[in-house]
GROMACS .gro file of N, CA and C in nm:
model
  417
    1UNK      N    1  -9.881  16.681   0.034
    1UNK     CA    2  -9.970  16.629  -0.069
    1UNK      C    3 -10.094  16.569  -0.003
    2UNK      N    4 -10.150  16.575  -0.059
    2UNK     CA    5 -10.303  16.520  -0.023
    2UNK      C    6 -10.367  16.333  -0.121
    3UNK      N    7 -10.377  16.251  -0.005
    3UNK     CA    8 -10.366  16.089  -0.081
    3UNK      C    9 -10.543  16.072  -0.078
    4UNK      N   10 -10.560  16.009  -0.184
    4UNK     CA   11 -10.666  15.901  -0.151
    4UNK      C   12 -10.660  15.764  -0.158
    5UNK      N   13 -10.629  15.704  -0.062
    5UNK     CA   14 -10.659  15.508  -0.052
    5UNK      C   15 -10.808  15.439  -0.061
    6UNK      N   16 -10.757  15.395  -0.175
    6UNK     CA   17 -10.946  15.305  -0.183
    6UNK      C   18 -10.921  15.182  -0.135
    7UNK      N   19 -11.001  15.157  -0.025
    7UNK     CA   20 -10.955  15.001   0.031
    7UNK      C   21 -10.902  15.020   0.206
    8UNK      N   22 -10.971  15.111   0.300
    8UNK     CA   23 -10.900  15.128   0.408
    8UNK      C   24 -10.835  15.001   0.483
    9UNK      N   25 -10.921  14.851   0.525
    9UNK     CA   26 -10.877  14.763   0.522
    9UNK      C   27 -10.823  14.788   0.727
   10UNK      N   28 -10.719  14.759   0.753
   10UNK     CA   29 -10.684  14.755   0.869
   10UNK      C   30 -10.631  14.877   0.911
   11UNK      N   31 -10.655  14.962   0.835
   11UNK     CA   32 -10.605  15.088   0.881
   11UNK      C   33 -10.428  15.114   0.876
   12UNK      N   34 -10.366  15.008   0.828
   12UNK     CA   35 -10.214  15.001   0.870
   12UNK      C   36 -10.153  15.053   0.737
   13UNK      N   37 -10.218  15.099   0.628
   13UNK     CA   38 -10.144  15.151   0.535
   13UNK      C   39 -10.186  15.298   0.500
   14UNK      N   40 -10.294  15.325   0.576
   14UNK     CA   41 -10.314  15.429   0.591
   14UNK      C   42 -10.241  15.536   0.687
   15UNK      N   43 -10.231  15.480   0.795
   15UNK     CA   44 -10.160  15.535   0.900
   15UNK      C   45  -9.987  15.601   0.780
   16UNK      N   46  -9.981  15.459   0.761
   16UNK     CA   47  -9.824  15.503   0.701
   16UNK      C   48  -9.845  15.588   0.567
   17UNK      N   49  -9.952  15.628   0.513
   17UNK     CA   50  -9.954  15.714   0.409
   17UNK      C   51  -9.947  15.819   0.467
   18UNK      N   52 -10.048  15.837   0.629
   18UNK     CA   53 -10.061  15.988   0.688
   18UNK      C   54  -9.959  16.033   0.788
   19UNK      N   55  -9.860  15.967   0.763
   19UNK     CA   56  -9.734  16.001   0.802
   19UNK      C   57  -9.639  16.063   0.707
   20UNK      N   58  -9.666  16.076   0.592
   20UNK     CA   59  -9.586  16.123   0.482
   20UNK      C   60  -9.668  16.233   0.390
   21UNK      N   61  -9.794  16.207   0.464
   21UNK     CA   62  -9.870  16.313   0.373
   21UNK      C   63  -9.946  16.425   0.456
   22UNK      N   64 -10.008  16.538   0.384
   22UNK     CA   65 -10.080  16.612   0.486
   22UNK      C   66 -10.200  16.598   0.505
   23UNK      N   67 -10.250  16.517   0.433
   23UNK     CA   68 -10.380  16.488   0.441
   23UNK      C   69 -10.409  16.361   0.374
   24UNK      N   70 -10.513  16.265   0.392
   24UNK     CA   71 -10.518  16.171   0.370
   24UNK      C   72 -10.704  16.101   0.397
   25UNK      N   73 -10.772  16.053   0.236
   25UNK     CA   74 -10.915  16.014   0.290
   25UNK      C   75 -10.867  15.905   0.193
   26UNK      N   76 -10.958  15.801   0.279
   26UNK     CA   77 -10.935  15.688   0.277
   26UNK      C   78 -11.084  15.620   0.290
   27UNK      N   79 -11.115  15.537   0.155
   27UNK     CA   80 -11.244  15.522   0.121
   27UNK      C   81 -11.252  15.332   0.166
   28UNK      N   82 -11.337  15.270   0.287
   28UNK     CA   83 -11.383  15.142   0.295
   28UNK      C   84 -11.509  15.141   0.270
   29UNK      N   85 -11.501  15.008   0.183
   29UNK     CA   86 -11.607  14.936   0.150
   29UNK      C   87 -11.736  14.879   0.249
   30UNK      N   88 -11.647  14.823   0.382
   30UNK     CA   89 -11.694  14.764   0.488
   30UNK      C   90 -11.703  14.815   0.614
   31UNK      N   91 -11.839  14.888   0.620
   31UNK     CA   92 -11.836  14.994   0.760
   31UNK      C   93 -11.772  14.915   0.905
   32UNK      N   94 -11.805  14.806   0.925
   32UNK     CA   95 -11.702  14.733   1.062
   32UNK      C   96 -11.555  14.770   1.054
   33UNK      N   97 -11.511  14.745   0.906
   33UNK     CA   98 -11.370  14.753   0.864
   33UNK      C   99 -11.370  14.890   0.892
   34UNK      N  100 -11.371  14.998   0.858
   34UNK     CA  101 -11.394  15.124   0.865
   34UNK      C  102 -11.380  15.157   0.985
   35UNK      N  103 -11.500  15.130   1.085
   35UNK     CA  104 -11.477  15.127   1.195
   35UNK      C  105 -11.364  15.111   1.288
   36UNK      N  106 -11.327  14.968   1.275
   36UNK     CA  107 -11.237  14.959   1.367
   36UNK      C  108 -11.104  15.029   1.296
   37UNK      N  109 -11.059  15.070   1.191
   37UNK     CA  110 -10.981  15.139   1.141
   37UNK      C  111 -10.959  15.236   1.174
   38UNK      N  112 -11.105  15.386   1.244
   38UNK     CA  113 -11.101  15.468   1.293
   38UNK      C  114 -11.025  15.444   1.392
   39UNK      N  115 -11.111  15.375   1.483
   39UNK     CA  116 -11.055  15.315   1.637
   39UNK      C  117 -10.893  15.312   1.643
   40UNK      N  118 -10.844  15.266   1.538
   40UNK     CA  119 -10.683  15.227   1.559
   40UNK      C  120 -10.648  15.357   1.538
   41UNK      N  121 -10.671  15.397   1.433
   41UNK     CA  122 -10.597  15.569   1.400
   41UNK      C  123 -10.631  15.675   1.504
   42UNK      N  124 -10.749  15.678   1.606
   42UNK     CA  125 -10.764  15.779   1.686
   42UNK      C  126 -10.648  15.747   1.797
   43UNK      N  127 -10.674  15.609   1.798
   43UNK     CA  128 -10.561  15.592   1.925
   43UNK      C  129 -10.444  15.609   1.890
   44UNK      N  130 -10.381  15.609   1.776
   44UNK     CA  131 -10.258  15.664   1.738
   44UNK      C  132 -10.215  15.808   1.767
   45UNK      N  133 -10.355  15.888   1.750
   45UNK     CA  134 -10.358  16.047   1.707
   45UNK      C  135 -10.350  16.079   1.605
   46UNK      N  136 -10.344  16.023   1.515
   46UNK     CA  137 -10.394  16.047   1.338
   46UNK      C  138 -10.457  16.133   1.351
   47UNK      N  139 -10.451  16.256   1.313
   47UNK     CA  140 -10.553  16.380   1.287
   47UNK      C  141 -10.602  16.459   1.146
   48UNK      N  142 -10.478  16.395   1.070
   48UNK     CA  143 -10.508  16.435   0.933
   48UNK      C  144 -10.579  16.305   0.802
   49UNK      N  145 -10.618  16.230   0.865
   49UNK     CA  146 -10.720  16.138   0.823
   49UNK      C  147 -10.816  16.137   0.823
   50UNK      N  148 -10.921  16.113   0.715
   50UNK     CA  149 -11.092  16.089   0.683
   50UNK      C  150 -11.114  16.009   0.668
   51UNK      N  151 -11.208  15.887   0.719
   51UNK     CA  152 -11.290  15.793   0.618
   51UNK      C  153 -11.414  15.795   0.609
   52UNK      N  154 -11.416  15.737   0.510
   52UNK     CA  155 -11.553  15.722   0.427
   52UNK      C  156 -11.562  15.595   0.424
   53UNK      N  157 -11.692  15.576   0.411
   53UNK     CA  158 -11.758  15.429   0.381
   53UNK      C  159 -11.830  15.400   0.237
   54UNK      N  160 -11.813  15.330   0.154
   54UNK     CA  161 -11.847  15.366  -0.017
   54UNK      C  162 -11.784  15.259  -0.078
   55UNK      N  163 -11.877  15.221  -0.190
   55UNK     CA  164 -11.826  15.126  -0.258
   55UNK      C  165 -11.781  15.208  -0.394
   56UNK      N  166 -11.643  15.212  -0.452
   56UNK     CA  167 -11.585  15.309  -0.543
   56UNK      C  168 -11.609  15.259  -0.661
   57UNK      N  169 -11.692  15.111  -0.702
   57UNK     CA  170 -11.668  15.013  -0.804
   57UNK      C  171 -11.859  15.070  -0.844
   58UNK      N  172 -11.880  15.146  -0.737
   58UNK     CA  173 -12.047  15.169  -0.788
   58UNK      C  174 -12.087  15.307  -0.701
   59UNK      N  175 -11.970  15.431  -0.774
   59UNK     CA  176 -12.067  15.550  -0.768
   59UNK      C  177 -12.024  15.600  -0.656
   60UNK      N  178 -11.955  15.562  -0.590
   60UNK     CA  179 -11.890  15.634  -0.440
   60UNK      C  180 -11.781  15.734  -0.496
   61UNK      N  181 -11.778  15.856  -0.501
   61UNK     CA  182 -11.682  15.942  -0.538
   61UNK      C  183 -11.581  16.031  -0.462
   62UNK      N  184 -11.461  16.072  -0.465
   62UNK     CA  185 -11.426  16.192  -0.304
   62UNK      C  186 -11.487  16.326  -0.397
   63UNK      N  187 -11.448  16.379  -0.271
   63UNK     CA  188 -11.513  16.516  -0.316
   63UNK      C  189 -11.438  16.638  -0.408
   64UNK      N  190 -11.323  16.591  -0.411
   64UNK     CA  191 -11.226  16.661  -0.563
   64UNK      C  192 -11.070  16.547  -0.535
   65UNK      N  193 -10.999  16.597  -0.596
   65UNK     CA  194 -10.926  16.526  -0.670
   65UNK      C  195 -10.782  16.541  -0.604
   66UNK      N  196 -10.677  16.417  -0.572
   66UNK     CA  197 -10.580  16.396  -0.501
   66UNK      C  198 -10.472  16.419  -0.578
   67UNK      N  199 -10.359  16.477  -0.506
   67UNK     CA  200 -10.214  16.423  -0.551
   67UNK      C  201 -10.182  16.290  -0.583
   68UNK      N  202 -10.202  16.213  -0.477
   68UNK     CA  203 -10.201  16.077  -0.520
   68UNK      C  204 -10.341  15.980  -0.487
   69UNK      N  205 -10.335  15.877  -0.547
   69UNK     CA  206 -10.414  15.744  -0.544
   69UNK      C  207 -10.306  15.632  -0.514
   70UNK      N  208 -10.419  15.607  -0.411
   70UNK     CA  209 -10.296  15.458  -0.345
   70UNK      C  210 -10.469  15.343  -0.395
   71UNK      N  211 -10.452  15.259  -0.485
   71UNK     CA  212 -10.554  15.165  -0.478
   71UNK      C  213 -10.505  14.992  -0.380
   72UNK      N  214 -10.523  14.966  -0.303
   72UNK     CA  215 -10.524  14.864  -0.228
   72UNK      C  216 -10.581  14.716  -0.248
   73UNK      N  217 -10.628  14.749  -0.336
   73UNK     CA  218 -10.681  14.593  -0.426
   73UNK      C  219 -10.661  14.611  -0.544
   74UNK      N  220 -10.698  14.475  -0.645
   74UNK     CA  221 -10.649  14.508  -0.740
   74UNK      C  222 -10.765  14.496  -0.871
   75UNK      N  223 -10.729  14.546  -0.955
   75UNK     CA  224 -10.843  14.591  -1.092
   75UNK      C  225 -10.802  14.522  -1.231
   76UNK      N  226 -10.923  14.457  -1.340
   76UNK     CA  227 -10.885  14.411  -1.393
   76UNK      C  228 -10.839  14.537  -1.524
   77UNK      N  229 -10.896  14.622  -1.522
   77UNK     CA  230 -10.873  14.741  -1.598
   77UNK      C  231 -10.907  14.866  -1.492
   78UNK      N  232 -10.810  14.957  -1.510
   78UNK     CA  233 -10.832  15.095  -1.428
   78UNK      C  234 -10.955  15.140  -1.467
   79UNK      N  235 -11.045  15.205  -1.412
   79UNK     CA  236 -11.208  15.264  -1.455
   79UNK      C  237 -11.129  15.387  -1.492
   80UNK      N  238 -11.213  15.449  -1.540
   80UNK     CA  239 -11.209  15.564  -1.591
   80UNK      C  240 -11.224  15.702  -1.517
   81UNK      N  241 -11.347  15.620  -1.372
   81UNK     CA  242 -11.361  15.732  -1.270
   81UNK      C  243 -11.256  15.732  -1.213
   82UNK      N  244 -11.083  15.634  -1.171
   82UNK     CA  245 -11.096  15.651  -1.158
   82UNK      C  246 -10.950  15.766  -1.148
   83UNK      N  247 -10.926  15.778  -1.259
   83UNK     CA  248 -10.848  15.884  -1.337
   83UNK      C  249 -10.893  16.032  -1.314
   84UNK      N  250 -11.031  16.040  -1.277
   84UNK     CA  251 -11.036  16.184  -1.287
   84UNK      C  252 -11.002  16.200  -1.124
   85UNK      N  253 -10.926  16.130  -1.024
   85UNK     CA  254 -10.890  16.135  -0.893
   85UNK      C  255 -10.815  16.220  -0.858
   86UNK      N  256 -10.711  16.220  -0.971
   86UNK     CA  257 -10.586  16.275  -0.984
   86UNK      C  258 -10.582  16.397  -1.004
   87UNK      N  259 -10.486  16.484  -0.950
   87UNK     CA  260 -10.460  16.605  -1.000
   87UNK      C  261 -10.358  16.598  -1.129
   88UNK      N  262 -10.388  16.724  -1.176
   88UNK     CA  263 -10.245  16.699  -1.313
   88UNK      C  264 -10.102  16.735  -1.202
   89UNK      N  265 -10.066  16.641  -1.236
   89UNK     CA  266  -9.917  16.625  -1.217
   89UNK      C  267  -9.912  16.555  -1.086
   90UNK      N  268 -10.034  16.468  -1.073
   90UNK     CA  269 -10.060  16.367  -0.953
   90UNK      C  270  -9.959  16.238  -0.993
   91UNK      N  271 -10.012  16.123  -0.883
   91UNK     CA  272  -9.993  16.025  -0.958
   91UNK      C  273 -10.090  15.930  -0.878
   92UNK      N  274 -10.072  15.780  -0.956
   92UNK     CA  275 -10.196  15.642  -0.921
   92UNK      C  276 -10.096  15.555  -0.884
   93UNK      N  277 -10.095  15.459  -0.773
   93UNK     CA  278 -10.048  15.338  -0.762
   93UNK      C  279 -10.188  15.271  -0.789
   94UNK      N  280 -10.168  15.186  -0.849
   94UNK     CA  281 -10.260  15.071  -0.900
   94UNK      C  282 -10.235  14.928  -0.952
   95UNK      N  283 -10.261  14.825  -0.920
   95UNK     CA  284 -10.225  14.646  -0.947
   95UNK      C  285 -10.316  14.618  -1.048
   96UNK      N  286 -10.305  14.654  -1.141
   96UNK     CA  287 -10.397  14.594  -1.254
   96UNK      C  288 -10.382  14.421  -1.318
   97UNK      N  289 -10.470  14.371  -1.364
   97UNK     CA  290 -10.502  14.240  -1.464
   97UNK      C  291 -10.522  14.117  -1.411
   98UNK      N  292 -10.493  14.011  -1.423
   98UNK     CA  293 -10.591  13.909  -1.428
   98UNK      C  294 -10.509  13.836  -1.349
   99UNK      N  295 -10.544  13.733  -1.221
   99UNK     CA  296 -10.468  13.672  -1.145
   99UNK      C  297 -10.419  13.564  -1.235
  100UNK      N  298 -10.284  13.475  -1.247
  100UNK     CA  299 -10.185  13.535  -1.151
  100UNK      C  300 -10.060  13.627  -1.183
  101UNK      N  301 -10.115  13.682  -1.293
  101UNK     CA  302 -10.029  13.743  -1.339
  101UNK      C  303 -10.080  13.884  -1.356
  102UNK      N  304 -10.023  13.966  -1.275
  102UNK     CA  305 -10.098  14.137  -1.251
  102UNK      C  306  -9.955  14.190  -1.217
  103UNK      N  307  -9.969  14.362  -1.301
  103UNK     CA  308  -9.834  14.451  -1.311
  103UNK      C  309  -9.909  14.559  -1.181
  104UNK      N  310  -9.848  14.573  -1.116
  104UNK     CA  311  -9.846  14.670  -1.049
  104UNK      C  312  -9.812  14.834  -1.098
  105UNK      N  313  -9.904  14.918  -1.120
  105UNK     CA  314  -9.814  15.044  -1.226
  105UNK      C  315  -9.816  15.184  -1.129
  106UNK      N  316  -9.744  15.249  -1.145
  106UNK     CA  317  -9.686  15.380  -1.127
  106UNK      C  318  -9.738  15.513  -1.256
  107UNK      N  319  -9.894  15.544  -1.244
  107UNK     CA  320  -9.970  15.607  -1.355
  107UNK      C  321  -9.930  15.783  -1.324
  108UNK      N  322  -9.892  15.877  -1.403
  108UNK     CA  323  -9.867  15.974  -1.369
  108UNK      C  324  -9.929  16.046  -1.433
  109UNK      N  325 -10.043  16.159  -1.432
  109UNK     CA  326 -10.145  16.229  -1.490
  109UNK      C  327 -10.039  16.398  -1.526
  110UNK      N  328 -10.012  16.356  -1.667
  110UNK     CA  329  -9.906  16.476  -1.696
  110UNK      C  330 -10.002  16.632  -1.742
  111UNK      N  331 -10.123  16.581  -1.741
  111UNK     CA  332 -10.241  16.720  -1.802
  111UNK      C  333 -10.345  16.646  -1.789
  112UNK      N  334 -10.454  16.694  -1.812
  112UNK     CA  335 -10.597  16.670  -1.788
  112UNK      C  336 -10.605  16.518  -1.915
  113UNK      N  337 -10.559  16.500  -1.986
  113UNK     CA  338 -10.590  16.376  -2.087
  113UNK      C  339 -10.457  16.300  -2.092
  114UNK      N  340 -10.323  16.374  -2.068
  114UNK     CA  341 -10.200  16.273  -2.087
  114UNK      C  342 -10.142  16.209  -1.962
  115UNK      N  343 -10.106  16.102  -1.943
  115UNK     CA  344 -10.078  15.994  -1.784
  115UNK      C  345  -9.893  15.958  -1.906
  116UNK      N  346  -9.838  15.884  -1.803
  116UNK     CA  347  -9.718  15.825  -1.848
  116UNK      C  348  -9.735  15.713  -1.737
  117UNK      N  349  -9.741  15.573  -1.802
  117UNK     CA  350  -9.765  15.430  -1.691
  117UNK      C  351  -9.624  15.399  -1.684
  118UNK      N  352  -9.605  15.389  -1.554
  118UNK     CA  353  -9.457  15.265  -1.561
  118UNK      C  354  -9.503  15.176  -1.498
  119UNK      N  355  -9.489  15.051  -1.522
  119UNK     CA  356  -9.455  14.906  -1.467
  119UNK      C  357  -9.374  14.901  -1.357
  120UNK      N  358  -9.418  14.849  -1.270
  120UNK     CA  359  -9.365  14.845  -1.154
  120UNK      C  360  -9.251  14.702  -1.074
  121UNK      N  361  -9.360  14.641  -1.102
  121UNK     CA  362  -9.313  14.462  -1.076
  121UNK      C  363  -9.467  14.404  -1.110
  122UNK      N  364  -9.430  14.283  -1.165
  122UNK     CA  365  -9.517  14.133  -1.155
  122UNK      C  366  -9.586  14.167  -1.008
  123UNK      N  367  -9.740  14.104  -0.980
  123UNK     CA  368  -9.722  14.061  -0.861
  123UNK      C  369  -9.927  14.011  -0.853
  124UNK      N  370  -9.988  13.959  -0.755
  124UNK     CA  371 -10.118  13.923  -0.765
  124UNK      C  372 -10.182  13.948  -0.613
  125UNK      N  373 -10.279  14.030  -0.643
  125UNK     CA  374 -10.333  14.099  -0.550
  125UNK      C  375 -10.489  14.055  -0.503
  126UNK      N  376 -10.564  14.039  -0.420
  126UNK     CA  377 -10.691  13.990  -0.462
  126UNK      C  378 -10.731  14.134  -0.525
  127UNK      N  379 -10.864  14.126  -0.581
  127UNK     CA  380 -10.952  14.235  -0.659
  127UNK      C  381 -11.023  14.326  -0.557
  128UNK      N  382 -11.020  14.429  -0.565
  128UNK     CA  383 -11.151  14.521  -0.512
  128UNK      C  384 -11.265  14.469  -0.537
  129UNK      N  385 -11.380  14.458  -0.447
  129UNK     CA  386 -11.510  14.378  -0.449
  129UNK      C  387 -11.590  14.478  -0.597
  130UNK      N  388 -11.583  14.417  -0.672
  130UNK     CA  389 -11.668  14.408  -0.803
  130UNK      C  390 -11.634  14.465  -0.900
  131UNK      N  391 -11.435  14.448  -0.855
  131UNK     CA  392 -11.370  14.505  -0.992
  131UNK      C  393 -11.274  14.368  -1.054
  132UNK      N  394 -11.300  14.250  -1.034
  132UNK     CA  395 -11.251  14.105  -1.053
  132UNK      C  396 -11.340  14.085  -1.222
  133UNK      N  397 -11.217  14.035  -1.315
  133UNK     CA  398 -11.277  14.032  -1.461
  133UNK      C  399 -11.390  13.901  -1.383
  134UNK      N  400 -11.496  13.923  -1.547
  134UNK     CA  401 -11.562  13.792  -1.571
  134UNK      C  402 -11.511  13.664  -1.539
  135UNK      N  403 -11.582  13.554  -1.529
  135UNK     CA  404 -11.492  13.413  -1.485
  135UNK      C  405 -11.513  13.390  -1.631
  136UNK      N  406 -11.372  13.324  -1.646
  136UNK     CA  407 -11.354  13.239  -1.826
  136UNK      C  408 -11.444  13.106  -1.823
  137UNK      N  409 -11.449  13.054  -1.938
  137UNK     CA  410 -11.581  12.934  -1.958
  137UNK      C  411 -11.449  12.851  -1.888
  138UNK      N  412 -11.512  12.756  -1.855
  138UNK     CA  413 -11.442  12.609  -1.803
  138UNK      C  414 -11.560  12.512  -1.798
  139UNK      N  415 -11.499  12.374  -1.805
  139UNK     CA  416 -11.543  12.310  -1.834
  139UNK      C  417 -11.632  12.192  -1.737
   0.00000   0.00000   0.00000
């Protein structure tokens, strides 16, 4: 199968995706992060890994569409882009809603318009940079 991870981060969950998968691009936000992420995976020998540098919350897209989505931060609502990731009969890991209370879901794209969500566990993730809801009024 072929993954996309949004959020490369330290490179350490990537590695373990491209160990189970045949291919694997993996989209950071933060070219240093990115960087040294390469660095770790070459020295591993990771060969079936890509990254990209892109912010996914504004217009950064892959270039067609995965078996799976691994999202690595968390969202207050799934976008819409980014559903079209998926292949039919893919699936999304994704931590959706509002700290501190966020479901982790298991989204499965059964045809081009029908998904089946399962709930996964409770759990609170920080947000992907500029996918964190509005701040509520306080006082």
């Amino acid at each position: 199968e072929t993954v996309l991870e949004v959020g490369t981060g330290s490179g350490f969950m990537t590695a373990c995706l491209a160990k189970m998968a045949k291919r694997v691009v993996s989209v950071e936000l933060f070219e240093e992060l990115n960087r040294e992420a390469a660095a770790r995976l070459a020295d591993q020998g990771y060969d079936n890994v890509e990254l990209f540098t892109g912010d996914v919350m504004s217009g950064w897209q892959p270039e067609q569409a995965h078996d799976v989505v691994v999202v690595t931060g968390s969202v207050f609502e799934v976008p819409e882009a980014f559903l079209g990731w998926v292949n039919p009969g893919g699936r999304m890991f994704v931590v959706r809603g509002r700290s501190p209370a966020m479901e982790a879901l298991l989204m499965t794209r059964l045809s081009v318009s029908e998904w089946t969500v399962e709930s996964l566990f409770e759990t609170d993730l920080p947000a992907l940079e500029g996918a964190a809801p509005a701040q509520k009024f306080t006082f």
